[in-house]
Amino acid sequence: MKIITKISESRDEINVFRCVGKRIGFVPTMGYLHEGHLSLVKKCREENDIVVVSIFVNPTQFGAGEDFERYPKDLKKDAALLQGAGVDFLFTPSVEEMYPEGFSTAISVSGISDGLCGSSRPGHFDGVALVVTKLLNIIMPHKAYFGMKDYQQLQVIKRFVADLNMNTKIIGMPIIRETDGLALSSRNIYLNADERKSALCLSRSFAFVYEALEGGETEVSEVKTIVENFIKDHPHTRIDYVQFVDPETLKPVKDLTKDFLLALAVYVGKARLIDNNIFKVM
Ligand code: AMP
């Protein structure tokens, strides 16, 4: 595996393979890798000739007071994991390389990025759209892989890639969880032992929704209250949002008679955790 830090070098190295007809696959990450990230890398390895992974903690997608400065890092361990997963290139640019002096461009995706994390983290998806556009322009992959853990992010990326006619196929991958149900996240490292127990309330709340649906419940407000009360019963938790939305538009659903996405964002101690599940309604 070759580690590259410069944009010009990544172009030189990767273009060689594209020119001879090799399929380039790409997995963008912010590092501190876990099995969730590695599931994307594995799929990418299966479907492409050349696998590129990036590690870049992107300052433009963090708001004031968020965890940009303390975001966990372990490049040595990450590089070893990626080497073991058969990655060809690890791209780890500096902030200055990605945003040199004079950088002035913004990208904004309206509609799909307005609700959920878009309301709680103003500007977050502008930052995501900007960095992912830059990374796709630098690597120019045939396919890029993203987790459904960040469901809204995946939808936002699909939107601007289509809108801007970018020549990369966006692949969404399922959420990887611990055996007890907690969705893997680099931010789980922020949880102490008590908070780690409370964090299970996100994924465990899904069972109450299934139960309500089986009981014939169709009222959003009823099921929302059940989920909110369940989460609130857990120490160290503070709800950011509990939203029942259309899986395509991410607009709130009026009732639970069609397929919907339950999207959750909950602070557990200092960690802001997100999770989601698509409920199929017969
Ligand atoms: P991050 O390093 O948090 O920016 O995540 C990089 C990519 O890994 C994103 O596409 C995430 O959606 C994906 N990812 C993070 N956690 C998981 C998980 N538990 N299961 C599947 N994909 C994940």
PDB file of C-alpha atoms and ligand atoms in Angstrom:
ATOM      1  CA  MET A   1       0.000   0.000   0.000  1.00  0.00           C
ATOM      2  CA  LYS A   2       1.353   3.396  -0.952  1.00  0.00           C
ATOM      3  CA  ILE A   3       0.632   6.390   1.296  1.00  0.00           C
ATOM      4  CA  ILE A   4       0.110   9.636  -0.610  1.00  0.00           C
ATOM      5  CA  THR A   5      -0.252  13.099   0.907  1.00  0.00           C
ATOM      6  CA  LYS A   6      -0.120  15.332  -2.191  1.00  0.00           C
ATOM      7  CA  ILE A   7      -2.958  15.838  -4.688  1.00  0.00           C
ATOM      8  CA  SER A   8      -0.562  15.997  -7.661  1.00  0.00           C
ATOM      9  CA  GLU A   9       1.040  12.714  -6.656  1.00  0.00           C
ATOM     10  CA  SER A  10      -2.326  10.978  -6.253  1.00  0.00           C
ATOM     11  CA  ARG A  11      -3.236  12.099  -9.783  1.00  0.00           C
ATOM     12  CA  ASP A  12       0.030  10.780 -11.236  1.00  0.00           C
ATOM     13  CA  GLU A  13      -0.167   7.440  -9.437  1.00  0.00           C
ATOM     14  CA  ILE A  14      -3.860   6.648  -9.927  1.00  0.00           C
ATOM     15  CA  ASN A  15      -4.243   7.980 -13.477  1.00  0.00           C
ATOM     16  CA  VAL A  16      -1.758   5.397 -14.707  1.00  0.00           C
ATOM     17  CA  PHE A  17      -4.186   2.651 -13.750  1.00  0.00           C
ATOM     18  CA  ARG A  18      -7.274   4.409 -15.103  1.00  0.00           C
ATOM     19  CA  CYS A  19      -5.567   4.937 -18.454  1.00  0.00           C
ATOM     20  CA  VAL A  20      -4.979   1.213 -18.868  1.00  0.00           C
ATOM     21  CA  GLY A  21      -8.638   0.451 -18.130  1.00  0.00           C
ATOM     22  CA  LYS A  22      -8.419  -0.521 -14.454  1.00  0.00           C
ATOM     23  CA  ARG A  23     -11.502   0.068 -12.320  1.00  0.00           C
ATOM     24  CA  ILE A  24     -10.843   2.490  -9.462  1.00  0.00           C
ATOM     25  CA  GLY A  25     -12.820   2.136  -6.212  1.00  0.00           C
ATOM     26  CA  PHE A  26     -12.738   4.727  -3.433  1.00  0.00           C
ATOM     27  CA  VAL A  27     -13.675   4.823   0.263  1.00  0.00           C
ATOM     28  CA  PRO A  28     -13.490   8.279   1.911  1.00  0.00           C
ATOM     29  CA  THR A  29     -13.120   8.280   5.711  1.00  0.00           C
ATOM     30  CA  MET A  30     -12.072  10.473   8.618  1.00  0.00           C
ATOM     31  CA  GLY A  31      -9.923   7.665  10.046  1.00  0.00           C
ATOM     32  CA  TYR A  32      -9.872   5.944  13.441  1.00  0.00           C
ATOM     33  CA  LEU A  33     -11.096   2.984  11.500  1.00  0.00           C
ATOM     34  CA  HIS A  34     -13.415   0.212  12.665  1.00  0.00           C
ATOM     35  CA  GLU A  35     -15.251  -2.738  11.096  1.00  0.00           C
ATOM     36  CA  GLY A  36     -17.862  -0.378   9.612  1.00  0.00           C
ATOM     37  CA  HIS A  37     -15.188   1.349   7.535  1.00  0.00           C
ATOM     38  CA  LEU A  38     -13.565  -1.992   6.737  1.00  0.00           C
ATOM     39  CA  SER A  39     -16.861  -3.388   5.401  1.00  0.00           C
ATOM     40  CA  LEU A  40     -16.802  -0.604   2.781  1.00  0.00           C
ATOM     41  CA  VAL A  41     -13.170  -1.357   1.976  1.00  0.00           C
ATOM     42  CA  LYS A  42     -13.937  -5.073   1.612  1.00  0.00           C
ATOM     43  CA  LYS A  43     -16.767  -4.403  -0.839  1.00  0.00           C
ATOM     44  CA  CYS A  44     -14.580  -1.933  -2.712  1.00  0.00           C
ATOM     45  CA  ARG A  45     -11.786  -4.539  -2.911  1.00  0.00           C
ATOM     46  CA  GLU A  46     -14.240  -7.110  -4.330  1.00  0.00           C
ATOM     47  CA  GLU A  47     -15.625  -4.796  -7.002  1.00  0.00           C
ATOM     48  CA  ASN A  48     -12.567  -2.897  -8.260  1.00  0.00           C
ATOM     49  CA  ASP A  49      -9.011  -3.380  -9.540  1.00  0.00           C
ATOM     50  CA  ILE A  50      -7.503  -0.523  -7.554  1.00  0.00           C
ATOM     51  CA  VAL A  51      -8.686   0.461  -4.068  1.00  0.00           C
ATOM     52  CA  VAL A  52      -8.093   3.974  -2.752  1.00  0.00           C
ATOM     53  CA  VAL A  53      -9.003   4.995   0.820  1.00  0.00           C
ATOM     54  CA  SER A  54      -8.729   8.550   2.110  1.00  0.00           C
ATOM     55  CA  ILE A  55      -8.292   9.648   5.701  1.00  0.00           C
ATOM     56  CA  PHE A  56      -9.019  13.329   6.137  1.00  0.00           C
ATOM     57  CA  VAL A  57     -10.703  14.990   9.098  1.00  0.00           C
ATOM     58  CA  ASN A  58     -12.445  17.721   7.165  1.00  0.00           C
ATOM     59  CA  PRO A  59     -12.623  21.010   9.106  1.00  0.00           C
ATOM     60  CA  THR A  60     -15.368  22.494   6.907  1.00  0.00           C
ATOM     61  CA  GLN A  61     -17.963  19.954   8.054  1.00  0.00           C
ATOM     62  CA  PHE A  62     -17.504  20.695  11.761  1.00  0.00           C
ATOM     63  CA  GLY A  63     -19.352  23.553  13.422  1.00  0.00           C
ATOM     64  CA  ALA A  64     -18.073  25.814  16.195  1.00  0.00           C
ATOM     65  CA  GLY A  65     -17.881  23.903  19.479  1.00  0.00           C
ATOM     66  CA  GLU A  66     -17.960  20.491  17.756  1.00  0.00           C
ATOM     67  CA  ASP A  67     -15.214  17.886  18.109  1.00  0.00           C
ATOM     68  CA  PHE A  68     -12.886  18.779  15.198  1.00  0.00           C
ATOM     69  CA  GLU A  69      -9.919  19.449  17.507  1.00  0.00           C
ATOM     70  CA  ARG A  70     -10.359  16.265  19.535  1.00  0.00           C
ATOM     71  CA  TYR A  71     -11.559  13.923  16.769  1.00  0.00           C
ATOM     72  CA  PRO A  72      -9.747  10.594  17.467  1.00  0.00           C
ATOM     73  CA  LYS A  73      -6.710   9.753  15.319  1.00  0.00           C
ATOM     74  CA  ASP A  74      -4.433   6.727  14.959  1.00  0.00           C
ATOM     75  CA  LEU A  75      -2.857   6.817  11.529  1.00  0.00           C
ATOM     76  CA  LYS A  76      -0.375   4.030  12.246  1.00  0.00           C
ATOM     77  CA  LYS A  77      -3.087   1.574  13.263  1.00  0.00           C
ATOM     78  CA  ASP A  78      -5.358   2.686  10.398  1.00  0.00           C
ATOM     79  CA  ALA A  79      -2.575   2.179   7.846  1.00  0.00           C
ATOM     80  CA  ALA A  80      -1.921  -1.334   9.184  1.00  0.00           C
ATOM     81  CA  LEU A  81      -5.641  -2.215   8.962  1.00  0.00           C
ATOM     82  CA  LEU A  82      -5.872  -0.892   5.402  1.00  0.00           C
ATOM     83  CA  GLN A  83      -2.703  -2.687   4.354  1.00  0.00           C
ATOM     84  CA  GLY A  84      -4.232  -5.899   5.727  1.00  0.00           C
ATOM     85  CA  ALA A  85      -7.440  -5.233   3.794  1.00  0.00           C
ATOM     86  CA  GLY A  86      -5.559  -5.110   0.496  1.00  0.00           C
ATOM     87  CA  VAL A  87      -5.793  -1.352  -0.107  1.00  0.00           C
ATOM     88  CA  ASP A  88      -3.541  -0.008  -2.884  1.00  0.00           C
ATOM     89  CA  PHE A  89      -3.419   3.686  -2.011  1.00  0.00           C
ATOM     90  CA  LEU A  90      -4.037   5.596   1.215  1.00  0.00           C
ATOM     91  CA  PHE A  91      -4.580   9.298   0.542  1.00  0.00           C
ATOM     92  CA  THR A  92      -4.041  11.453   3.648  1.00  0.00           C
ATOM     93  CA  PRO A  93      -3.772  15.103   2.633  1.00  0.00           C
ATOM     94  CA  SER A  94      -3.157  17.931   5.109  1.00  0.00           C
ATOM     95  CA  VAL A  95      -5.751  20.650   5.670  1.00  0.00           C
ATOM     96  CA  GLU A  96      -3.451  23.089   3.798  1.00  0.00           C
ATOM     97  CA  GLU A  97      -3.237  20.732   0.828  1.00  0.00           C
ATOM     98  CA  MET A  98      -7.038  20.529   0.586  1.00  0.00           C
ATOM     99  CA  TYR A  99      -7.801  24.165   1.480  1.00  0.00           C
ATOM    100  CA  PRO A 100      -4.835  26.310   0.435  1.00  0.00           C
ATOM    101  CA  GLU A 101      -4.769  30.052   1.018  1.00  0.00           C
ATOM    102  CA  GLY A 102      -7.288  31.766  -1.223  1.00  0.00           C
ATOM    103  CA  PHE A 103      -9.729  28.866  -1.252  1.00  0.00           C
ATOM    104  CA  SER A 104     -13.155  30.463  -1.832  1.00  0.00           C
ATOM    105  CA  THR A 105     -15.651  27.938  -3.166  1.00  0.00           C
ATOM    106  CA  ALA A 106     -18.752  26.591  -1.445  1.00  0.00           C
ATOM    107  CA  ILE A 107     -21.201  23.880  -2.424  1.00  0.00           C
ATOM    108  CA  SER A 108     -24.694  23.791  -1.022  1.00  0.00           C
ATOM    109  CA  VAL A 109     -27.329  21.105  -1.550  1.00  0.00           C
ATOM    110  CA  SER A 110     -30.808  22.301  -0.673  1.00  0.00           C
ATOM    111  CA  GLY A 111     -33.855  20.254   0.298  1.00  0.00           C
ATOM    112  CA  ILE A 112     -32.420  16.883   1.229  1.00  0.00           C
ATOM    113  CA  SER A 113     -29.861  18.492   3.577  1.00  0.00           C
ATOM    114  CA  ASP A 114     -32.319  20.816   5.335  1.00  0.00           C
ATOM    115  CA  GLY A 115     -33.798  18.569   8.058  1.00  0.00           C
ATOM    116  CA  LEU A 116     -32.366  16.027  10.544  1.00  0.00           C
ATOM    117  CA  CYS A 117     -28.598  16.607  10.996  1.00  0.00           C
ATOM    118  CA  GLY A 118     -28.843  19.562   8.602  1.00  0.00           C
ATOM    119  CA  SER A 119     -30.963  21.485  11.131  1.00  0.00           C
ATOM    120  CA  SER A 120     -28.896  20.505  14.157  1.00  0.00           C
ATOM    121  CA  ARG A 121     -25.552  21.084  12.455  1.00  0.00           C
ATOM    122  CA  PRO A 122     -25.930  24.143  10.182  1.00  0.00           C
ATOM    123  CA  GLY A 123     -23.395  24.083   7.352  1.00  0.00           C
ATOM    124  CA  HIS A 124     -22.415  20.478   8.028  1.00  0.00           C
ATOM    125  CA  PHE A 125     -23.627  19.109   4.690  1.00  0.00           C
ATOM    126  CA  ASP A 126     -22.121  22.054   2.778  1.00  0.00           C
ATOM    127  CA  GLY A 127     -18.795  20.933   4.236  1.00  0.00           C
ATOM    128  CA  VAL A 128     -19.477  17.298   3.359  1.00  0.00           C
ATOM    129  CA  ALA A 129     -20.524  18.208  -0.200  1.00  0.00           C
ATOM    130  CA  LEU A 130     -17.404  20.325  -0.634  1.00  0.00           C
ATOM    131  CA  VAL A 131     -14.916  17.754   0.591  1.00  0.00           C
ATOM    132  CA  VAL A 132     -16.540  14.803  -1.184  1.00  0.00           C
ATOM    133  CA  THR A 133     -16.673  16.778  -4.452  1.00  0.00           C
ATOM    134  CA  LYS A 134     -12.986  17.615  -4.072  1.00  0.00           C
ATOM    135  CA  LEU A 135     -12.056  14.020  -3.236  1.00  0.00           C
ATOM    136  CA  LEU A 136     -14.063  12.620  -6.161  1.00  0.00           C
ATOM    137  CA  ASN A 137     -12.411  15.167  -8.479  1.00  0.00           C
ATOM    138  CA  ILE A 138      -8.970  14.227  -7.178  1.00  0.00           C
ATOM    139  CA  ILE A 139      -9.352  10.428  -7.227  1.00  0.00           C
ATOM    140  CA  MET A 140     -11.898  10.212 -10.084  1.00  0.00           C
ATOM    141  CA  PRO A 141     -13.116   6.768  -9.010  1.00  0.00           C
ATOM    142  CA  HIS A 142     -15.546   4.614 -10.973  1.00  0.00           C
ATOM    143  CA  LYS A 143     -17.289   3.739  -7.705  1.00  0.00           C
ATOM    144  CA  ALA A 144     -17.295   5.280  -4.214  1.00  0.00           C
ATOM    145  CA  TYR A 145     -18.623   3.571  -1.078  1.00  0.00           C
ATOM    146  CA  PHE A 146     -20.515   5.188   1.807  1.00  0.00           C
ATOM    147  CA  GLY A 147     -22.262   3.774   4.888  1.00  0.00           C
ATOM    148  CA  MET A 148     -25.989   3.978   5.533  1.00  0.00           C
ATOM    149  CA  LYS A 149     -25.075   4.787   9.130  1.00  0.00           C
ATOM    150  CA  ASP A 150     -24.824   8.356   7.787  1.00  0.00           C
ATOM    151  CA  TYR A 151     -28.043   7.957   5.853  1.00  0.00           C
ATOM    152  CA  GLN A 152     -28.682  11.630   5.167  1.00  0.00           C
ATOM    153  CA  GLN A 153     -25.066  12.126   4.095  1.00  0.00           C
ATOM    154  CA  LEU A 154     -25.465   9.289   1.577  1.00  0.00           C
ATOM    155  CA  GLN A 155     -28.621  10.883   0.137  1.00  0.00           C
ATOM    156  CA  VAL A 156     -26.962  14.314  -0.055  1.00  0.00           C
ATOM    157  CA  ILE A 157     -23.961  12.826  -1.875  1.00  0.00           C
ATOM    158  CA  LYS A 158     -26.187  10.931  -4.328  1.00  0.00           C
ATOM    159  CA  ARG A 159     -28.041  14.204  -4.986  1.00  0.00           C
ATOM    160  CA  PHE A 160     -25.046  16.406  -5.858  1.00  0.00           C
ATOM    161  CA  VAL A 161     -23.251  13.644  -7.771  1.00  0.00           C
ATOM    162  CA  ALA A 162     -26.352  13.383  -9.990  1.00  0.00           C
ATOM    163  CA  ASP A 163     -26.916  17.158 -10.147  1.00  0.00           C
ATOM    164  CA  LEU A 164     -23.305  17.915 -11.077  1.00  0.00           C
ATOM    165  CA  ASN A 165     -23.032  14.983 -13.537  1.00  0.00           C
ATOM    166  CA  MET A 166     -20.088  13.535 -11.656  1.00  0.00           C
ATOM    167  CA  ASN A 167     -18.870  10.323 -13.196  1.00  0.00           C
ATOM    168  CA  THR A 168     -18.800   8.125 -10.072  1.00  0.00           C
ATOM    169  CA  LYS A 169     -21.307   5.486  -9.006  1.00  0.00           C
ATOM    170  CA  ILE A 170     -22.265   5.965  -5.359  1.00  0.00           C
ATOM    171  CA  ILE A 171     -22.748   2.733  -3.433  1.00  0.00           C
ATOM    172  CA  GLY A 172     -24.593   2.685  -0.080  1.00  0.00           C
ATOM    173  CA  MET A 173     -23.574  -0.019   2.397  1.00  0.00           C
ATOM    174  CA  PRO A 174     -25.435  -1.444   5.439  1.00  0.00           C
ATOM    175  CA  ILE A 175     -24.753  -0.368   9.020  1.00  0.00           C
ATOM    176  CA  ILE A 176     -22.251  -2.545  10.880  1.00  0.00           C
ATOM    177  CA  ARG A 177     -23.061  -2.993  14.569  1.00  0.00           C
ATOM    178  CA  GLU A 178     -21.464  -4.393  17.721  1.00  0.00           C
ATOM    179  CA  THR A 179     -22.987  -7.726  18.746  1.00  0.00           C
ATOM    180  CA  ASP A 180     -25.236  -5.899  21.244  1.00  0.00           C
ATOM    181  CA  GLY A 181     -26.579  -3.598  18.517  1.00  0.00           C
ATOM    182  CA  LEU A 182     -24.586  -0.382  18.968  1.00  0.00           C
ATOM    183  CA  ALA A 183     -23.716   1.042  15.534  1.00  0.00           C
ATOM    184  CA  LEU A 184     -19.940   1.209  15.143  1.00  0.00           C
ATOM    185  CA  SER A 185     -18.647   4.773  15.168  1.00  0.00           C
ATOM    186  CA  SER A 186     -15.262   6.414  15.681  1.00  0.00           C
ATOM    187  CA  ARG A 187     -17.036   8.588  18.257  1.00  0.00           C
ATOM    188  CA  ASN A 188     -17.926   5.580  20.466  1.00  0.00           C
ATOM    189  CA  ILE A 189     -14.428   6.064  21.951  1.00  0.00           C
ATOM    190  CA  TYR A 190     -15.837   9.126  23.783  1.00  0.00           C
ATOM    191  CA  LEU A 191     -18.192   6.888  25.839  1.00  0.00           C
ATOM    192  CA  ASN A 192     -17.278   5.752  29.358  1.00  0.00           C
ATOM    193  CA  ALA A 193     -18.601   2.405  30.641  1.00  0.00           C
ATOM    194  CA  ASP A 194     -21.935   3.807  31.904  1.00  0.00           C
ATOM    195  CA  GLU A 195     -22.507   5.855  28.769  1.00  0.00           C
ATOM    196  CA  ARG A 196     -21.669   2.832  26.621  1.00  0.00           C
ATOM    197  CA  LYS A 197     -24.578   0.992  28.322  1.00  0.00           C
ATOM    198  CA  SER A 198     -26.937   3.924  27.781  1.00  0.00           C
ATOM    199  CA  ALA A 199     -25.890   4.190  24.120  1.00  0.00           C
ATOM    200  CA  LEU A 200     -27.738   0.957  23.435  1.00  0.00           C
ATOM    201  CA  CYS A 201     -31.010   2.892  23.725  1.00  0.00           C
ATOM    202  CA  LEU A 202     -30.656   4.057  20.112  1.00  0.00           C
ATOM    203  CA  SER A 203     -30.666   0.654  18.422  1.00  0.00           C
ATOM    204  CA  ARG A 204     -32.899  -0.926  21.080  1.00  0.00           C
ATOM    205  CA  SER A 205     -35.609   1.631  20.427  1.00  0.00           C
ATOM    206  CA  PHE A 206     -36.202   0.031  17.009  1.00  0.00           C
ATOM    207  CA  ALA A 207     -37.819  -2.993  18.690  1.00  0.00           C
ATOM    208  CA  PHE A 208     -40.525  -0.725  20.151  1.00  0.00           C
ATOM    209  CA  VAL A 209     -41.333   0.587  16.702  1.00  0.00           C
ATOM    210  CA  TYR A 210     -41.664  -2.944  15.298  1.00  0.00           C
ATOM    211  CA  GLU A 211     -43.883  -3.835  18.244  1.00  0.00           C
ATOM    212  CA  ALA A 212     -46.121  -0.790  17.717  1.00  0.00           C
ATOM    213  CA  LEU A 213     -46.417  -1.518  13.987  1.00  0.00           C
ATOM    214  CA  GLU A 214     -47.341  -5.138  14.711  1.00  0.00           C
ATOM    215  CA  GLY A 215     -50.014  -3.830  17.075  1.00  0.00           C
ATOM    216  CA  GLY A 216     -51.485  -1.841  14.175  1.00  0.00           C
ATOM    217  CA  GLU A 217     -50.273   1.591  15.321  1.00  0.00           C
ATOM    218  CA  THR A 218     -50.038   4.145  12.496  1.00  0.00           C
ATOM    219  CA  GLU A 219     -49.801   7.446  14.426  1.00  0.00           C
ATOM    220  CA  VAL A 220     -46.331   9.020  14.248  1.00  0.00           C
ATOM    221  CA  SER A 221     -46.828  10.981  17.478  1.00  0.00           C
ATOM    222  CA  GLU A 222     -47.708   7.830  19.475  1.00  0.00           C
ATOM    223  CA  VAL A 223     -44.636   5.885  18.363  1.00  0.00           C
ATOM    224  CA  LYS A 224     -42.405   8.937  18.638  1.00  0.00           C
ATOM    225  CA  THR A 225     -43.418   9.358  22.286  1.00  0.00           C
ATOM    226  CA  ILE A 226     -42.653   5.699  23.001  1.00  0.00           C
ATOM    227  CA  VAL A 227     -39.171   6.033  21.466  1.00  0.00           C
ATOM    228  CA  GLU A 228     -38.450   9.361  23.172  1.00  0.00           C
ATOM    229  CA  ASN A 229     -39.535   8.089  26.579  1.00  0.00           C
ATOM    230  CA  PHE A 230     -37.440   4.958  26.179  1.00  0.00           C
ATOM    231  CA  ILE A 231     -34.354   7.031  25.327  1.00  0.00           C
ATOM    232  CA  LYS A 232     -34.991   9.522  28.140  1.00  0.00           C
ATOM    233  CA  ASP A 233     -35.106   6.636  30.653  1.00  0.00           C
ATOM    234  CA  HIS A 234     -31.392   6.094  30.024  1.00  0.00           C
ATOM    235  CA  PRO A 235     -28.912   8.140  32.076  1.00  0.00           C
ATOM    236  CA  HIS A 236     -26.502  10.573  30.339  1.00  0.00           C
ATOM    237  CA  THR A 237     -28.761  10.885  27.260  1.00  0.00           C
ATOM    238  CA  ARG A 238     -30.092  14.034  25.617  1.00  0.00           C
ATOM    239  CA  ILE A 239     -32.210  13.758  22.477  1.00  0.00           C
ATOM    240  CA  ASP A 240     -31.208  15.900  19.512  1.00  0.00           C
ATOM    241  CA  TYR A 241     -33.929  14.473  17.261  1.00  0.00           C
ATOM    242  CA  VAL A 242     -36.228  11.484  16.805  1.00  0.00           C
ATOM    243  CA  GLN A 243     -37.690  11.733  13.305  1.00  0.00           C
ATOM    244  CA  PHE A 244     -39.887   9.506  11.159  1.00  0.00           C
ATOM    245  CA  VAL A 245     -39.163  10.414   7.539  1.00  0.00           C
ATOM    246  CA  ASP A 246     -39.618   9.261   3.972  1.00  0.00           C
ATOM    247  CA  PRO A 247     -36.509   7.204   3.069  1.00  0.00           C
ATOM    248  CA  GLU A 248     -36.143   9.009  -0.281  1.00  0.00           C
ATOM    249  CA  THR A 249     -37.029  12.645   0.424  1.00  0.00           C
ATOM    250  CA  LEU A 250     -36.227  12.662   4.176  1.00  0.00           C
ATOM    251  CA  LYS A 251     -39.380  14.728   4.713  1.00  0.00           C
ATOM    252  CA  PRO A 252     -41.402  13.828   7.843  1.00  0.00           C
ATOM    253  CA  VAL A 253     -44.065  11.192   7.166  1.00  0.00           C
ATOM    254  CA  LYS A 254     -47.675  11.930   8.134  1.00  0.00           C
ATOM    255  CA  ASP A 255     -48.412   8.396   9.298  1.00  0.00           C
ATOM    256  CA  LEU A 256     -46.785   4.966   9.433  1.00  0.00           C
ATOM    257  CA  THR A 257     -48.715   3.314   6.611  1.00  0.00           C
ATOM    258  CA  LYS A 258     -45.814   3.343   4.103  1.00  0.00           C
ATOM    259  CA  ASP A 259     -42.106   2.443   4.378  1.00  0.00           C
ATOM    260  CA  PHE A 260     -40.297   4.965   6.569  1.00  0.00           C
ATOM    261  CA  LEU A 261     -36.923   5.723   8.099  1.00  0.00           C
ATOM    262  CA  LEU A 262     -36.550   6.297  11.820  1.00  0.00           C
ATOM    263  CA  ALA A 263     -33.554   8.606  12.213  1.00  0.00           C
ATOM    264  CA  LEU A 264     -32.083   9.295  15.652  1.00  0.00           C
ATOM    265  CA  ALA A 265     -29.480  11.687  16.974  1.00  0.00           C
ATOM    266  CA  VAL A 266     -28.812  11.457  20.697  1.00  0.00           C
ATOM    267  CA  TYR A 267     -26.080  12.921  22.871  1.00  0.00           C
ATOM    268  CA  VAL A 268     -24.753  10.278  25.229  1.00  0.00           C
ATOM    269  CA  GLY A 269     -22.363  12.093  27.562  1.00  0.00           C
ATOM    270  CA  LYS A 270     -20.251  14.221  25.210  1.00  0.00           C
ATOM    271  CA  ALA A 271     -20.724  11.951  22.207  1.00  0.00           C
ATOM    272  CA  ARG A 272     -23.368  12.810  19.631  1.00  0.00           C
ATOM    273  CA  LEU A 273     -24.484   9.454  18.253  1.00  0.00           C
ATOM    274  CA  ILE A 274     -26.663   8.835  15.218  1.00  0.00           C
ATOM    275  CA  ASP A 275     -28.484   5.713  14.102  1.00  0.00           C
ATOM    276  CA  ASN A 276     -31.334   4.829  11.775  1.00  0.00           C
ATOM    277  CA  ASN A 277     -33.454   1.992  10.523  1.00  0.00           C
ATOM    278  CA  ILE A 278     -35.748   1.558   7.544  1.00  0.00           C
ATOM    279  CA  PHE A 279     -39.112   0.028   8.485  1.00  0.00           C
ATOM    280  CA  LYS A 280     -40.928  -1.835   5.736  1.00  0.00           C
ATOM    281  CA  VAL A 281     -44.686  -1.514   6.020  1.00  0.00           C
ATOM    282  CA  MET A 282     -46.677  -4.194   4.201  1.00  0.00           C
TER     283      MET A 282
HETATM  284  P1  AMP B   1     -16.383   8.564   8.856  1.00  0.00           P
HETATM  285  O1  AMP B   1     -14.944   8.144   9.053  1.00  0.00           O
HETATM  286  O2  AMP B   1     -17.168   8.596  10.112  1.00  0.00           O
HETATM  287  O3  AMP B   1     -16.489   9.821   8.029  1.00  0.00           O
HETATM  288  O4  AMP B   1     -17.051   7.424   7.975  1.00  0.00           O
HETATM  289  C1  AMP B   1     -16.531   7.057   6.725  1.00  0.00           C
HETATM  290  C2  AMP B   1     -17.517   6.176   6.033  1.00  0.00           C
HETATM  291  O5  AMP B   1     -17.761   5.001   6.816  1.00  0.00           O
HETATM  292  C3  AMP B   1     -18.886   6.849   5.843  1.00  0.00           C
HETATM  293  O6  AMP B   1     -19.393   6.521   4.569  1.00  0.00           O
HETATM  294  C4  AMP B   1     -19.710   6.237   6.947  1.00  0.00           C
HETATM  295  O7  AMP B   1     -21.106   6.208   6.668  1.00  0.00           O
HETATM  296  C5  AMP B   1     -19.152   4.831   6.992  1.00  0.00           C
HETATM  297  N1  AMP B   1     -19.446   4.210   8.292  1.00  0.00           N
HETATM  298  C6  AMP B   1     -19.208   4.717   9.526  1.00  0.00           C
HETATM  299  N2  AMP B   1     -19.681   3.895  10.481  1.00  0.00           N
HETATM  300  C7  AMP B   1     -20.253   2.843   9.835  1.00  0.00           C
HETATM  301  C8  AMP B   1     -20.931   1.669  10.261  1.00  0.00           C
HETATM  302  N3  AMP B   1     -21.122   1.391  11.554  1.00  0.00           N
HETATM  303  N4  AMP B   1     -21.394   0.816   9.320  1.00  0.00           N
HETATM  304  C9  AMP B   1     -21.207   1.085   7.992  1.00  0.00           C
HETATM  305  N5  AMP B   1     -20.581   2.178   7.526  1.00  0.00           N
HETATM  306  C10 AMP B   1     -20.115   3.044   8.425  1.00  0.00           C
END
